[in-house]
Short mmCIF file of C-alpha atoms and ligand atoms in Angstrom, two decimals:
data_model
loop_
_atom_site.label_atom_id
_atom_site.label_comp_id
_atom_site.label_asym_id
_atom_site.label_seq_id
_atom_site.Cartn_x
_atom_site.Cartn_y
_atom_site.Cartn_z
CA MET A 1 139.41 151.67 -49.56
CA THR A 2 141.62 153.58 -47.14
CA THR A 3 145.59 154.11 -47.84
CA PRO A 4 147.22 152.48 -44.39
CA VAL A 5 149.36 155.37 -42.87
CA GLN A 6 153.13 154.16 -43.62
CA PRO A 7 156.05 156.04 -42.46
CA GLN A 8 158.02 157.29 -45.47
CA VAL A 9 161.45 157.51 -46.47
CA LEU A 10 161.76 160.36 -48.83
CA PRO A 11 165.28 159.31 -50.29
CA GLY A 12 167.22 162.43 -51.12
CA HIS A 13 164.43 165.27 -51.02
CA ALA A 14 163.92 166.40 -47.73
CA PRO A 15 165.70 169.44 -47.13
CA ASP A 16 167.17 168.03 -43.86
CA ALA A 17 168.10 164.52 -44.93
CA GLY A 18 170.88 163.09 -43.36
CA ASP A 19 171.87 159.45 -43.10
CA ARG A 20 168.87 159.19 -40.34
CA PRO A 21 166.00 157.92 -42.03
CA ARG A 22 162.84 160.14 -41.53
CA LEU A 23 160.54 157.16 -40.21
CA SER A 24 157.73 159.95 -38.52
CA PHE A 25 155.48 162.45 -40.06
CA ALA A 26 154.54 163.34 -36.27
CA VAL A 27 157.00 166.39 -36.29
CA PRO A 28 156.33 168.98 -38.37
CA ARG A 29 159.70 170.53 -39.73
CA ARG A 30 160.41 173.40 -42.14
CA GLY A 31 161.31 173.09 -45.57
CA LYS A 32 160.06 172.49 -48.97
CA PRO A 33 158.39 169.56 -50.43
CA PRO A 34 160.27 167.62 -52.33
CA ARG A 35 160.21 168.25 -56.35
CA HIS A 36 157.23 166.72 -58.09
CA LEU A 37 156.58 166.02 -61.68
CA ALA A 38 153.39 168.00 -61.22
CA ASP A 39 155.40 171.39 -60.06
CA LEU A 40 156.88 171.30 -63.58
CA THR A 41 155.84 172.33 -67.20
CA SER A 42 156.38 169.88 -69.58
CA ALA A 43 159.68 171.68 -70.59
CA GLU A 44 160.84 171.55 -67.35
CA ARG A 45 159.66 168.30 -66.88
CA ALA A 46 161.87 166.96 -69.76
CA ALA A 47 165.03 169.36 -68.85
CA VAL A 48 164.93 167.47 -65.72
CA VAL A 49 164.64 164.07 -67.10
CA THR A 50 167.48 164.87 -69.12
CA GLU A 51 169.51 166.10 -66.15
CA LEU A 52 168.67 163.29 -64.91
CA GLY A 53 170.60 161.43 -67.55
CA GLN A 54 167.63 160.22 -69.48
CA PRO A 55 166.46 160.92 -72.83
CA ALA A 56 163.79 164.16 -72.66
CA TYR A 57 160.66 162.11 -74.08
CA ARG A 58 161.15 159.87 -70.82
CA ALA A 59 159.00 162.94 -68.79
CA LYS A 60 155.93 162.38 -71.53
CA GLN A 61 155.78 159.00 -70.73
CA ILE A 62 155.68 159.32 -67.21
CA SER A 63 153.01 162.25 -67.27
CA THR A 64 150.99 160.29 -69.30
CA HIS A 65 151.21 157.34 -66.61
CA TYR A 66 150.37 160.00 -63.80
CA PHE A 67 148.14 162.81 -65.31
CA GLY A 68 146.23 160.14 -67.67
CA HIS A 69 146.01 157.11 -65.76
CA LEU A 70 146.57 158.63 -62.30
CA THR A 71 149.35 156.47 -61.32
CA ARG A 72 152.54 156.89 -59.52
CA ASP A 73 153.10 153.01 -59.39
CA PRO A 74 156.50 152.61 -61.20
CA GLY A 75 155.38 148.81 -61.42
CA ALA A 76 152.36 149.96 -63.87
CA MET A 77 154.68 151.90 -66.29
CA THR A 78 155.68 148.37 -68.19
CA ASP A 79 156.99 150.96 -70.95
CA LEU A 80 159.73 152.12 -69.17
CA PRO A 81 162.84 149.88 -68.43
CA ALA A 82 162.78 148.44 -65.44
CA GLY A 83 165.65 149.95 -63.91
CA MET A 84 164.38 153.17 -64.80
CA ARG A 85 161.28 152.33 -63.39
CA GLU A 86 162.80 152.05 -59.87
CA ASP A 87 165.02 154.68 -60.34
CA LEU A 88 163.57 157.93 -62.36
CA VAL A 89 159.81 156.99 -61.53
CA PRO A 90 160.40 157.78 -57.40
CA GLN A 91 162.76 160.73 -58.16
CA LEU A 92 159.98 162.64 -60.55
CA LEU A 93 156.87 161.08 -58.20
CA PRO A 94 157.40 161.34 -54.53
CA GLU A 95 154.74 160.37 -52.08
CA LEU A 96 153.55 163.89 -50.82
CA LEU A 97 150.23 163.18 -49.44
CA THR A 98 149.30 159.97 -46.71
CA GLU A 99 145.81 159.46 -45.41
CA VAL A 100 145.48 159.95 -41.89
CA ARG A 101 141.45 160.05 -41.42
CA ARG A 102 138.76 159.69 -43.91
CA LEU A 103 135.19 160.33 -42.65
CA GLU A 104 131.87 160.11 -44.68
CA ALA A 105 128.50 162.09 -44.49
CA ASP A 106 125.72 162.11 -46.52
CA GLY A 107 125.17 158.76 -47.00
CA GLY A 108 128.55 158.49 -48.63
CA ASP A 109 128.31 161.21 -51.23
CA THR A 110 130.99 163.70 -48.76
CA VAL A 111 133.83 162.44 -48.11
CA LYS A 112 136.33 164.19 -46.10
CA THR A 113 140.15 163.73 -45.83
CA LEU A 114 142.57 164.26 -43.54
CA TRP A 115 146.22 164.42 -45.26
CA SER A 116 149.48 164.40 -43.59
CA LEU A 117 151.99 166.00 -45.63
CA PHE A 118 155.84 165.21 -45.77
CA ASP A 119 156.69 167.50 -42.68
CA GLY A 120 153.88 166.05 -40.47
CA VAL A 121 151.71 169.01 -41.74
CA LYS A 122 147.77 168.26 -41.90
CA VAL A 123 145.14 169.58 -44.38
CA GLU A 124 141.91 168.59 -45.71
CA SER A 125 140.25 167.85 -48.90
CA VAL A 126 136.47 167.24 -49.16
CA LEU A 127 135.01 164.87 -52.28
CA MET A 128 130.93 165.57 -53.03
CA GLY A 129 129.26 163.76 -55.30
CA TYR A 130 125.96 164.98 -56.85
CA SER A 131 123.77 163.87 -59.57
CA ASP A 132 125.19 165.65 -62.61
CA ARG A 133 128.73 166.30 -61.16
CA ALA A 134 131.19 165.54 -58.55
CA THR A 135 133.54 168.49 -56.95
CA LEU A 136 136.74 168.28 -54.70
CA CYS A 137 137.29 171.02 -52.28
CA VAL A 138 140.46 171.87 -52.18
CA SER A 139 142.98 173.34 -49.68
CA SER A 140 146.01 175.85 -51.18
CA GLN A 141 147.39 176.42 -47.91
CA ALA A 142 148.03 174.45 -44.06
CA GLY A 143 146.05 177.00 -41.72
CA CYS A 144 145.15 180.44 -43.24
CA GLY A 145 146.65 183.79 -42.56
CA MET A 146 143.32 185.88 -42.86
CA ALA A 147 142.20 185.41 -39.50
CA CYS A 148 138.35 185.30 -40.52
CA PRO A 149 137.15 184.78 -36.95
CA PHE A 150 133.93 182.62 -38.13
CA CYS A 151 136.48 180.18 -40.09
CA ALA A 152 138.18 177.35 -38.38
CA THR A 153 140.77 177.56 -40.37
CA GLY A 154 140.99 181.51 -39.76
CA GLN A 155 141.64 180.48 -36.04
CA GLN A 156 144.83 178.31 -36.62
CA GLY A 157 146.85 180.89 -38.47
CA LEU A 158 149.01 179.96 -41.41
CA THR A 159 151.67 177.37 -41.44
CA ARG A 160 152.60 177.06 -44.99
CA ASN A 161 151.77 177.32 -48.54
CA LEU A 162 151.19 174.05 -50.54
CA SER A 163 153.07 173.28 -53.29
CA THR A 164 151.14 172.88 -57.03
CA ALA A 165 152.28 169.25 -56.71
CA GLU A 166 150.76 169.26 -53.15
CA ILE A 167 147.48 170.75 -54.31
CA ILE A 168 147.30 168.53 -57.84
CA GLU A 169 148.28 165.01 -55.75
CA GLN A 170 144.59 165.99 -53.71
CA VAL A 171 142.91 166.32 -57.08
CA ARG A 172 144.79 163.19 -58.27
CA ARG A 173 143.72 160.83 -55.12
CA ALA A 174 140.03 162.37 -55.61
CA ALA A 175 139.85 161.48 -59.17
CA ILE A 176 140.69 158.10 -58.54
CA SER A 177 138.32 157.35 -56.08
CA CYS A 178 135.65 158.84 -58.57
CA ARG A 179 137.19 156.67 -61.23
CA ASP A 180 137.38 153.56 -58.84
CA GLY A 181 133.60 154.04 -57.88
CA GLU A 182 134.06 155.07 -54.19
CA LEU A 183 131.09 157.60 -54.44
CA PRO A 184 127.76 155.87 -54.43
CA GLY A 185 126.19 155.69 -58.21
CA GLY A 186 129.57 153.82 -59.38
CA PRO A 187 132.41 154.88 -61.35
CA ARG A 188 132.40 158.45 -62.46
CA ARG A 189 134.70 161.56 -63.21
CA LEU A 190 136.08 164.30 -61.19
CA THR A 191 134.42 167.28 -62.97
CA ASN A 192 134.46 170.27 -60.45
CA ILE A 193 137.44 171.94 -58.29
CA VAL A 194 136.55 174.52 -55.50
CA PHE A 195 139.75 176.12 -53.74
CA MET A 196 137.17 176.54 -50.76
CA GLY A 197 139.34 174.10 -48.95
CA MET A 198 141.95 175.39 -46.05
CA GLY A 199 143.99 178.71 -47.06
CA GLU A 200 143.71 181.59 -48.84
CA PRO A 201 144.47 180.82 -52.79
CA LEU A 202 145.27 184.17 -53.88
CA ALA A 203 148.06 184.71 -51.17
CA ASN A 204 149.67 181.26 -52.54
CA TYR A 205 149.36 183.34 -55.87
CA ARG A 206 151.81 181.45 -58.37
CA THR A 207 151.50 178.13 -57.06
CA VAL A 208 147.68 178.34 -57.59
CA ILE A 209 147.90 179.37 -61.23
CA ASN A 210 150.29 176.62 -61.55
CA ALA A 211 147.82 174.18 -60.41
CA VAL A 212 145.06 175.21 -62.45
CA ARG A 213 147.13 175.03 -65.17
CA ARG A 214 148.00 171.62 -64.38
CA MET A 215 144.24 170.59 -64.21
CA VAL A 216 143.13 172.44 -67.35
CA ASP A 217 146.10 171.40 -69.49
CA PRO A 218 145.14 168.16 -71.78
CA THR A 219 146.90 164.94 -71.06
CA PRO A 220 149.72 164.10 -70.81
CA ASP A 221 150.69 167.61 -69.46
CA GLY A 222 147.80 167.80 -66.99
CA LEU A 223 144.60 166.36 -65.97
CA GLY A 224 142.39 167.87 -68.81
CA MET A 225 139.63 169.51 -66.60
CA SER A 226 137.69 172.24 -67.94
CA ALA A 227 138.67 175.92 -66.36
CA ARG A 228 134.82 176.83 -66.10
CA HIS A 229 134.36 173.86 -63.43
CA ILE A 230 137.37 175.45 -61.31
CA THR A 231 136.43 177.66 -58.61
CA VAL A 232 138.88 180.06 -56.98
CA SER A 233 137.70 181.85 -53.87
CA THR A 234 139.25 184.85 -52.38
CA VAL A 235 138.68 187.26 -49.24
CA GLY A 236 139.22 189.82 -52.00
CA LEU A 237 142.67 190.33 -52.31
CA VAL A 238 142.38 193.04 -55.15
CA PRO A 239 145.72 193.03 -56.79
CA ALA A 240 145.82 189.32 -56.65
CA MET A 241 142.42 189.35 -58.36
CA ARG A 242 143.25 191.79 -61.12
CA LYS A 243 146.71 189.37 -61.80
CA LEU A 244 144.00 186.74 -61.90
CA THR A 245 141.93 188.52 -64.44
CA ALA A 246 145.02 189.12 -66.40
CA GLU A 247 145.97 185.15 -66.80
CA GLY A 248 143.20 184.75 -68.96
CA ILE A 249 142.16 181.23 -67.75
CA PRO A 250 138.36 180.98 -67.53
CA VAL A 251 138.06 179.80 -63.91
CA THR A 252 135.03 181.09 -61.83
CA LEU A 253 135.51 183.75 -59.70
CA ALA A 254 134.30 183.24 -56.17
CA LEU A 255 134.52 186.92 -54.12
CA SER A 256 133.71 185.97 -49.89
CA LEU A 257 131.93 189.42 -49.23
CA HIS A 258 129.67 188.69 -46.09
CA ALA A 259 128.65 192.09 -45.32
CA PRO A 260 128.09 194.58 -48.00
CA ASP A 261 128.83 197.47 -45.76
CA ASP A 262 132.70 197.97 -44.40
CA GLU A 263 131.96 198.66 -41.01
CA LEU A 264 130.74 195.10 -40.66
CA ARG A 265 132.99 193.47 -43.36
CA SER A 266 136.02 194.44 -41.41
CA GLN A 267 134.85 192.34 -38.57
CA LEU A 268 134.36 189.59 -40.46
CA ILE A 269 137.23 189.87 -43.07
CA PRO A 270 140.00 191.48 -41.13
CA ILE A 271 141.75 192.24 -44.75
CA ASN A 272 138.59 194.53 -45.87
CA THR A 273 140.40 196.98 -43.97
CA ARG A 274 143.11 197.29 -46.62
CA TRP A 275 140.48 196.62 -49.40
CA THR A 276 137.15 197.58 -49.08
CA VAL A 277 133.74 196.25 -50.05
CA GLY A 278 133.63 198.95 -52.98
CA GLU A 279 137.56 197.78 -54.19
CA ALA A 280 136.81 194.11 -54.05
CA LEU A 281 133.64 194.29 -55.69
CA ASP A 282 135.20 196.54 -58.72
CA ALA A 283 137.36 193.84 -58.76
CA ALA A 284 134.94 191.49 -59.32
CA ARG A 285 132.93 193.53 -61.74
CA GLU A 286 136.50 193.48 -63.89
CA TYR A 287 137.14 189.83 -63.75
CA PHE A 288 133.46 189.62 -65.45
CA GLU A 289 133.82 192.05 -67.92
CA VAL A 290 137.37 190.44 -69.26
CA THR A 291 136.67 187.33 -68.70
CA GLY A 292 132.81 186.87 -69.37
CA ARG A 293 132.51 184.70 -66.52
CA ARG A 294 130.28 185.50 -63.82
CA VAL A 295 131.00 185.81 -60.89
CA SER A 296 130.04 184.19 -57.59
CA ILE A 297 129.57 186.23 -54.42
CA GLU A 298 129.50 184.16 -51.15
CA TYR A 299 127.68 185.44 -48.34
CA ALA A 300 127.66 183.44 -44.93
CA LEU A 301 124.68 184.12 -43.08
CA ILE A 302 124.96 184.51 -39.44
CA LYS A 303 122.34 185.09 -36.97
CA ASP A 304 121.95 188.54 -35.81
CA MET A 305 125.40 189.82 -37.56
CA ASN A 306 124.58 189.99 -41.39
CA ASP A 307 121.52 189.01 -41.97
CA HIS A 308 119.22 191.94 -41.67
CA GLY A 309 116.79 192.86 -44.27
CA TRP A 310 118.03 196.01 -45.09
CA ARG A 311 121.94 194.22 -45.59
CA ALA A 312 120.57 191.92 -48.25
CA ASP A 313 118.77 195.48 -50.19
CA LEU A 314 122.18 197.18 -49.38
CA LEU A 315 124.01 194.11 -50.90
CA ALA A 316 121.59 194.43 -53.88
CA ALA A 317 121.94 197.89 -54.49
CA GLU A 318 125.72 197.53 -54.09
CA LEU A 319 125.79 194.94 -57.31
CA LEU A 320 123.38 196.47 -59.52
CA LYS A 321 125.02 199.73 -59.22
CA ARG A 322 127.86 197.96 -61.07
CA GLY A 323 125.73 196.40 -63.53
CA LYS A 324 123.72 193.65 -64.49
CA GLY A 325 123.71 189.91 -65.08
CA TRP A 326 127.58 189.97 -64.14
CA VAL A 327 127.35 188.01 -60.54
CA HIS A 328 125.16 185.91 -58.50
CA VAL A 329 124.80 185.31 -55.15
CA ASN A 330 125.45 182.23 -52.73
CA PRO A 331 124.00 182.68 -48.99
CA ILE A 332 125.64 179.65 -47.21
CA PRO A 333 124.12 178.88 -43.47
CA LEU A 334 127.08 179.52 -41.63
CA ASN A 335 128.77 176.06 -40.08
CA PRO A 336 129.39 177.15 -36.62
CA THR A 337 132.92 176.15 -35.41
CA PRO A 338 133.85 175.04 -31.79
CA GLY A 339 133.90 177.62 -29.48
CA SER A 340 132.43 180.54 -31.49
CA ILE A 341 129.40 182.11 -30.29
CA TRP A 342 127.88 182.63 -33.77
CA THR A 343 125.66 180.69 -35.36
CA ALA A 344 123.33 180.05 -38.80
CA SER A 345 120.18 182.50 -39.46
CA ASP A 346 116.96 181.21 -38.84
CA LYS A 347 115.40 179.63 -41.46
CA ASP A 348 112.67 182.23 -42.31
CA VAL A 349 115.46 185.07 -41.94
CA GLU A 350 117.64 183.28 -44.55
CA ASP A 351 114.20 182.84 -47.07
CA GLU A 352 113.95 186.72 -46.49
CA PHE A 353 117.05 187.61 -47.31
CA VAL A 354 116.94 185.50 -50.36
CA ALA A 355 113.43 186.83 -51.32
CA ARG A 356 114.82 190.11 -51.07
CA LEU A 357 117.55 189.71 -53.30
CA ARG A 358 116.02 187.90 -55.94
CA SER A 359 113.09 190.48 -56.25
CA ALA A 360 115.81 193.17 -56.80
CA GLY A 361 117.08 191.07 -59.68
CA ILE A 362 119.84 189.25 -58.20
CA PRO A 363 120.17 185.57 -59.12
CA THR A 364 120.71 183.56 -55.74
CA THR A 365 121.16 180.04 -54.87
CA VAL A 366 121.51 178.90 -51.20
CA ARG A 367 124.71 176.62 -50.96
CA ASP A 368 123.78 173.35 -49.58
CA THR A 369 125.32 172.61 -46.30
CA ARG A 370 127.36 169.36 -47.23
CA GLY A 371 129.18 167.49 -44.44
CA SER A 372 128.19 169.29 -41.45
CA ASP A 373 128.03 166.38 -39.39
CA ILE A 374 131.67 165.49 -40.05
CA ASP A 375 133.09 169.14 -39.70
CA GLY A 376 132.62 170.35 -43.21
CA ALA A 377 133.15 173.72 -42.45
CA CYS A 378 137.00 173.89 -43.66
CA GLY A 379 139.78 173.21 -41.30
CA GLN A 380 137.64 171.86 -38.22
CA LEU A 381 139.83 168.27 -38.99
CA ALA A 382 142.83 169.57 -38.81
CA ALA A 383 142.22 171.59 -36.08
CA GLU A 384 140.92 168.57 -34.17
CA VAL A 385 144.05 166.18 -34.70
N1 SAH B 401 140.07 181.64 -48.21
C1 SAH B 401 139.12 181.58 -49.13
C2 SAH B 401 139.00 180.17 -49.49
C3 SAH B 401 138.33 179.28 -48.85
S1 SAH B 401 137.01 179.26 -47.95
C4 SAH B 401 137.75 182.72 -48.83
O1 SAH B 401 138.07 183.04 -48.25
O2 SAH B 401 136.96 182.61 -49.97
C5 SAH B 401 135.84 178.90 -48.66
C6 SAH B 401 134.52 179.82 -48.07
O3 SAH B 401 133.79 179.22 -47.24
C7 SAH B 401 134.65 181.08 -47.91
O4 SAH B 401 133.67 182.05 -48.53
C8 SAH B 401 134.30 181.49 -46.49
O5 SAH B 401 134.15 182.74 -45.93
C9 SAH B 401 133.82 180.14 -46.26
N2 SAH B 401 133.73 179.74 -44.84
C10 SAH B 401 134.38 179.78 -43.67
N3 SAH B 401 133.93 179.44 -42.64
C11 SAH B 401 132.85 179.31 -42.94
C12 SAH B 401 131.94 179.01 -42.15
N4 SAH B 401 132.12 178.11 -40.36
N5 SAH B 401 130.53 178.24 -42.35
C13 SAH B 401 129.89 178.95 -43.48
N6 SAH B 401 131.45 179.25 -44.65
C14 SAH B 401 132.54 179.47 -44.19
#
């Protein structure tokens, strides 16, 4: 069920490709990932195929194989002439992700994969099977520049942005796992995407929006997923939240708040010194107004840090100040990262926090902590390797 790690030669695409074949992923190199079909709109795909000397309709055929049948294997594309399969297909569908490690938890319902990218950079994605859905947690950046002290990825700094196709490839590989029955319960569809892996998605804005469009565009232009089942999670980059509001794609917006007061939030989310709690909540509320999509507030409960009863009350007040019915809160027990002095709140404190929000009329659901025994918190596995 795992793909063996193979040295890759990427013909002509590597920015530093000379006559020496690139036989190792070991040394990170600078440069852009090779161009891939999933980076392009359908009009751009047709233009590229024409540039490569083939009729434009071939772009649609290859897109159907990739987005519809989830394959990049030229051998499977029997509607293409044999010569074209070997020549054109690798130029449009270069290998972007190589599986390095796969860890399972929760009886196989949670599968975390560590990927190596073309330049040796590592990112993670986590697939979670539930009775009614299968959710993939994707990475949008290698590392992260937001430096939140409780987050494993935040400790690594930003290595680079992922490309649209590097994000879509995480989705395609998970969709294959689902289709091929690799989760308990047999073959199923990948239904949900959360941008809650490594990185700050709104700091890689254009790429992430393009990836969302590839996910929701109907096949063969894209994967034909529902925008409502895609969640974009942010530390609260207010101008980018406003841009997202204007895109007109009904994704779910999650705001990582973690504290209702600026003094504490600035310690937990350093970017709060740039855009405050109030500004982030205003932008979240506008998102609801324009899209009609209820916003999720993420709140990692950290023992003796942000889990006080008065903070639950203050959070409820800040949300209610902006109206009713526009928001729900997801408290998440902190997943402790190695070397951190912080730990999850005690269960009775968590219960009290949730009870206060609910009695104020705020819909509140504690998020399950899948895969904590496999370093489920984002970035932990990549940090280890
Ligand atoms: N950068 C984005 C998305 C990635 S993190 C964001 O911050 O929203 C996805 C969620 O996991 C965020 O709410 C983040 O604050 C939370 N998170 C990070 N580290 C965590 C940890 N150790 N325990 C619990 N939640 C954590």
